[in-house]
Amino acid sequence: MSNTSLKPADIMPSLVVSDVDENKVDLVDRVSDSPWKMIVVYRGQHCPKCTAQLNELAKVHKDFKDAGIEVVAVSGDSHEQLDKHLEKIDINFPIYYGLTIEQMTDLGLHISEPRSDAETDHPFAEPGIFVLNQKNQLQMVDISNSPFVRPDLEQLLGGIKFSRENDYPIREIGRAHV
């Protein structure tokens, strides 16, 4: 990536991280036949709000899948931290680790320093959701600077379905339209 924040309508560049088996994976690539993809960035295993969000997402995952949306989650955690987190979550979608500071910056995510060693041992991204359409364009982007601000998953699903069914345009805030 180029160290410039992505904006709605941009094509999502390659985003290589690691899976639970330590294989390198590009999150932009589809592993299903779903035309759309949602990448959920979470803070890490230290965050109880993230654990709750991932468990809630697992409950509605089938609804996303049925709507043609592949779902994945990723954090800047290490393999060891992801393994520890898997003991606290019951998910039915792929989860990845190893998001780098450069990748976080390129995605336009807010990056926080741990408050103590008890929290975590590395800077981490605050929550973000990136919804890619069938062309890998950023159809929807939600970036937070706090663990307490996250979209309602049912409302988000409804918005994605509406956008797909009605060819709803990408809203490109801050860009001039001719």
Tab-separated table of C-alpha atoms in Angstrom:
chain	number	residue	atom	x	y	z
A	1	MET	CA	0.000	0.000	0.000
A	2	SER	CA	1.038	3.569	-0.524
A	3	ASN	CA	0.621	5.253	2.868
A	4	THR	CA	-2.421	7.277	1.828
A	5	SER	CA	-5.806	6.690	3.401
A	6	LEU	CA	-8.378	4.935	1.281
A	7	LYS	CA	-11.610	6.682	0.418
A	8	PRO	CA	-15.027	5.425	-0.685
A	9	ALA	CA	-15.022	4.233	-4.328
A	10	ASP	CA	-11.279	3.438	-4.217
A	11	ILE	CA	-10.264	-0.060	-5.241
A	12	MET	CA	-9.122	-1.948	-2.168
A	13	PRO	CA	-5.443	-2.776	-2.612
A	14	SER	CA	-3.913	-6.070	-1.580
A	15	LEU	CA	-4.091	-6.582	2.187
A	16	VAL	CA	-1.862	-9.524	3.130
A	17	VAL	CA	-2.117	-10.908	6.671
A	18	SER	CA	-1.890	-14.377	8.242
A	19	ASP	CA	-4.542	-17.007	8.937
A	20	VAL	CA	-4.809	-19.232	12.017
A	21	ASP	CA	-2.477	-21.756	10.355
A	22	GLU	CA	0.126	-19.009	9.766
A	23	ASN	CA	-0.456	-18.943	5.982
A	24	LYS	CA	-0.276	-15.595	4.192
A	25	VAL	CA	-3.680	-14.526	2.861
A	26	ASP	CA	-4.837	-11.501	0.867
A	27	LEU	CA	-8.048	-10.327	2.530
A	28	VAL	CA	-9.292	-8.793	-0.711
A	29	ASP	CA	-9.453	-12.214	-2.389
A	30	ARG	CA	-12.768	-14.038	-2.112
A	31	VAL	CA	-12.788	-17.572	-0.694
A	32	SER	CA	-16.473	-18.017	-1.530
A	33	ASP	CA	-18.704	-17.131	-4.455
A	34	SER	CA	-20.101	-14.100	-2.602
A	35	PRO	CA	-19.797	-11.005	-4.794
A	36	TRP	CA	-19.368	-8.575	-1.871
A	37	LYS	CA	-16.971	-8.733	1.066
A	38	MET	CA	-16.915	-7.152	4.511
A	39	ILE	CA	-13.598	-6.792	6.312
A	40	VAL	CA	-13.994	-6.117	10.032
A	41	VAL	CA	-10.934	-4.672	11.748
A	42	TYR	CA	-10.977	-5.186	15.499
A	43	ARG	CA	-8.636	-3.912	18.203
A	44	GLY	CA	-7.397	-7.293	19.430
A	45	GLN	CA	-7.917	-10.023	21.963
A	46	HIS	CA	-7.501	-7.563	24.844
A	47	CYS	CA	-10.746	-5.762	23.945
A	48	PRO	CA	-13.999	-7.076	25.477
A	49	LYS	CA	-16.059	-4.895	23.089
A	50	CYS	CA	-14.328	-6.608	20.154
A	51	THR	CA	-15.022	-10.032	21.611
A	52	ALA	CA	-18.701	-9.103	21.936
A	53	GLN	CA	-18.798	-7.715	18.373
A	54	LEU	CA	-17.195	-10.841	16.891
A	55	ASN	CA	-19.587	-13.122	18.788
A	56	GLU	CA	-22.551	-10.980	17.656
A	57	LEU	CA	-21.301	-11.119	14.066
A	58	ALA	CA	-21.182	-14.913	14.312
A	59	LYS	CA	-24.890	-14.894	15.212
A	60	VAL	CA	-25.823	-12.965	12.042
A	61	HIS	CA	-23.104	-14.382	9.775
A	62	LYS	CA	-25.545	-16.631	7.918
A	63	ASP	CA	-27.688	-13.590	7.085
A	64	PHE	CA	-24.648	-11.836	5.593
A	65	LYS	CA	-23.696	-14.979	3.679
A	66	ASP	CA	-27.251	-15.406	2.358
A	67	ALA	CA	-27.117	-11.781	1.164
A	68	GLY	CA	-23.945	-12.482	-0.850
A	69	ILE	CA	-21.485	-10.908	1.572
A	70	GLU	CA	-18.334	-12.749	2.591
A	71	VAL	CA	-17.240	-11.765	6.117
A	72	VAL	CA	-13.730	-11.787	7.595
A	73	ALA	CA	-12.125	-10.185	10.665
A	74	VAL	CA	-8.549	-9.067	11.284
A	75	SER	CA	-6.424	-7.405	13.950
A	76	GLY	CA	-2.825	-6.432	14.551
A	77	ASP	CA	-2.478	-9.213	17.114
A	78	SER	CA	0.187	-11.900	16.957
A	79	HIS	CA	-0.530	-15.563	16.252
A	80	GLU	CA	-0.253	-16.299	19.981
A	81	GLN	CA	-2.727	-13.522	20.828
A	82	LEU	CA	-5.186	-14.769	18.193
A	83	ASP	CA	-4.964	-18.291	19.625
A	84	LYS	CA	-5.753	-16.881	23.066
A	85	HIS	CA	-8.693	-14.925	21.650
A	86	LEU	CA	-10.124	-17.995	19.907
A	87	GLU	CA	-10.752	-19.404	23.389
A	88	LYS	CA	-13.150	-16.480	24.071
A	89	ILE	CA	-14.996	-16.304	20.772
A	90	ASP	CA	-17.259	-18.713	18.937
A	91	ILE	CA	-17.090	-17.593	15.330
A	92	ASN	CA	-18.098	-19.150	12.014
A	93	PHE	CA	-16.150	-16.901	9.639
A	94	PRO	CA	-12.422	-16.524	8.915
A	95	ILE	CA	-10.316	-14.499	11.325
A	96	TYR	CA	-6.795	-13.255	10.688
A	97	TYR	CA	-3.904	-11.586	12.466
A	98	GLY	CA	-0.817	-9.554	11.708
A	99	LEU	CA	-2.257	-6.292	10.369
A	100	THR	CA	0.757	-3.969	10.293
A	101	ILE	CA	1.004	-0.332	11.360
A	102	GLU	CA	1.599	0.595	7.717
A	103	GLN	CA	-1.553	-1.260	6.652
A	104	MET	CA	-3.554	0.371	9.463
A	105	THR	CA	-2.309	3.785	8.350
A	106	ASP	CA	-3.050	3.097	4.685
A	107	LEU	CA	-6.592	2.047	5.596
A	108	GLY	CA	-7.051	5.333	7.441
A	109	LEU	CA	-7.603	3.600	10.781
A	110	HIS	CA	-6.972	5.295	14.097
A	111	ILE	CA	-4.026	3.675	15.851
A	112	SER	CA	-3.754	3.531	19.640
A	113	GLU	CA	-0.908	2.784	21.978
A	114	PRO	CA	-1.634	0.313	24.784
A	115	ARG	CA	-2.370	1.914	28.131
A	116	SER	CA	-0.331	-0.766	29.900
A	117	ASP	CA	1.418	-4.083	29.302
A	118	ALA	CA	-1.674	-5.763	30.752
A	119	GLU	CA	-3.697	-4.467	27.799
A	120	THR	CA	-1.395	-5.577	24.955
A	121	ASP	CA	2.206	-5.281	23.825
A	122	HIS	CA	1.786	-3.370	20.534
A	123	PRO	CA	-0.008	-0.436	18.929
A	124	PHE	CA	-3.412	-1.501	17.605
A	125	ALA	CA	-6.092	-0.270	15.231
A	126	GLU	CA	-9.351	1.068	16.543
A	127	PRO	CA	-12.438	-0.565	14.953
A	128	GLY	CA	-13.157	-0.284	11.262
A	129	ILE	CA	-15.416	-1.934	8.704
A	130	PHE	CA	-14.724	-1.972	4.976
A	131	VAL	CA	-17.443	-3.223	2.623
A	132	LEU	CA	-16.191	-4.107	-0.854
A	133	ASN	CA	-18.552	-4.404	-3.791
A	134	GLN	CA	-18.160	-6.902	-6.630
A	135	LYS	CA	-15.517	-4.641	-8.237
A	136	ASN	CA	-13.506	-4.493	-4.978
A	137	GLN	CA	-14.413	-0.828	-4.604
A	138	LEU	CA	-14.966	0.513	-1.114
A	139	GLN	CA	-18.747	0.754	-1.130
A	140	MET	CA	-19.016	1.543	2.589
A	141	VAL	CA	-16.437	2.541	5.173
A	142	ASP	CA	-16.895	2.897	8.922
A	143	ILE	CA	-13.884	3.996	10.954
A	144	SER	CA	-13.972	4.675	14.687
A	145	ASN	CA	-11.516	6.290	17.049
A	146	SER	CA	-13.008	4.479	20.023
A	147	PRO	CA	-13.960	0.923	20.968
A	148	PHE	CA	-17.419	2.167	21.934
A	149	VAL	CA	-18.558	3.333	18.481
A	150	ARG	CA	-19.524	0.517	16.123
A	151	PRO	CA	-22.375	0.126	13.626
A	152	ASP	CA	-25.371	-2.037	14.461
A	153	LEU	CA	-24.818	-5.223	12.447
A	154	GLU	CA	-28.480	-5.741	11.514
A	155	GLN	CA	-28.747	-2.148	10.289
A	156	LEU	CA	-25.476	-2.514	8.385
A	157	LEU	CA	-26.719	-5.715	6.739
A	158	GLY	CA	-29.954	-3.971	5.747
A	159	GLY	CA	-27.986	-1.105	4.227
A	160	ILE	CA	-25.729	-3.427	2.259
A	161	LYS	CA	-28.707	-5.397	0.958
A	162	PHE	CA	-30.487	-2.184	-0.040
A	163	SER	CA	-27.351	-0.931	-1.790
A	164	ARG	CA	-26.935	-4.167	-3.735
A	165	GLU	CA	-30.592	-4.510	-4.691
A	166	ASN	CA	-30.993	-0.873	-5.756
A	167	ASP	CA	-27.596	-0.186	-7.302
A	168	TYR	CA	-27.177	2.504	-4.652
A	169	PRO	CA	-24.278	4.827	-5.493
A	170	ILE	CA	-21.095	5.022	-3.485
A	171	ARG	CA	-21.167	8.191	-1.427
A	172	GLU	CA	-17.795	9.888	-1.834
A	173	ILE	CA	-17.738	12.544	0.847
A	174	GLY	CA	-15.234	15.263	0.205
A	175	ARG	CA	-14.870	14.611	-3.508
A	176	ALA	CA	-16.147	16.983	-6.161
A	177	HIS	CA	-18.749	15.574	-8.529
A	178	VAL	CA	-19.091	16.788	-12.088
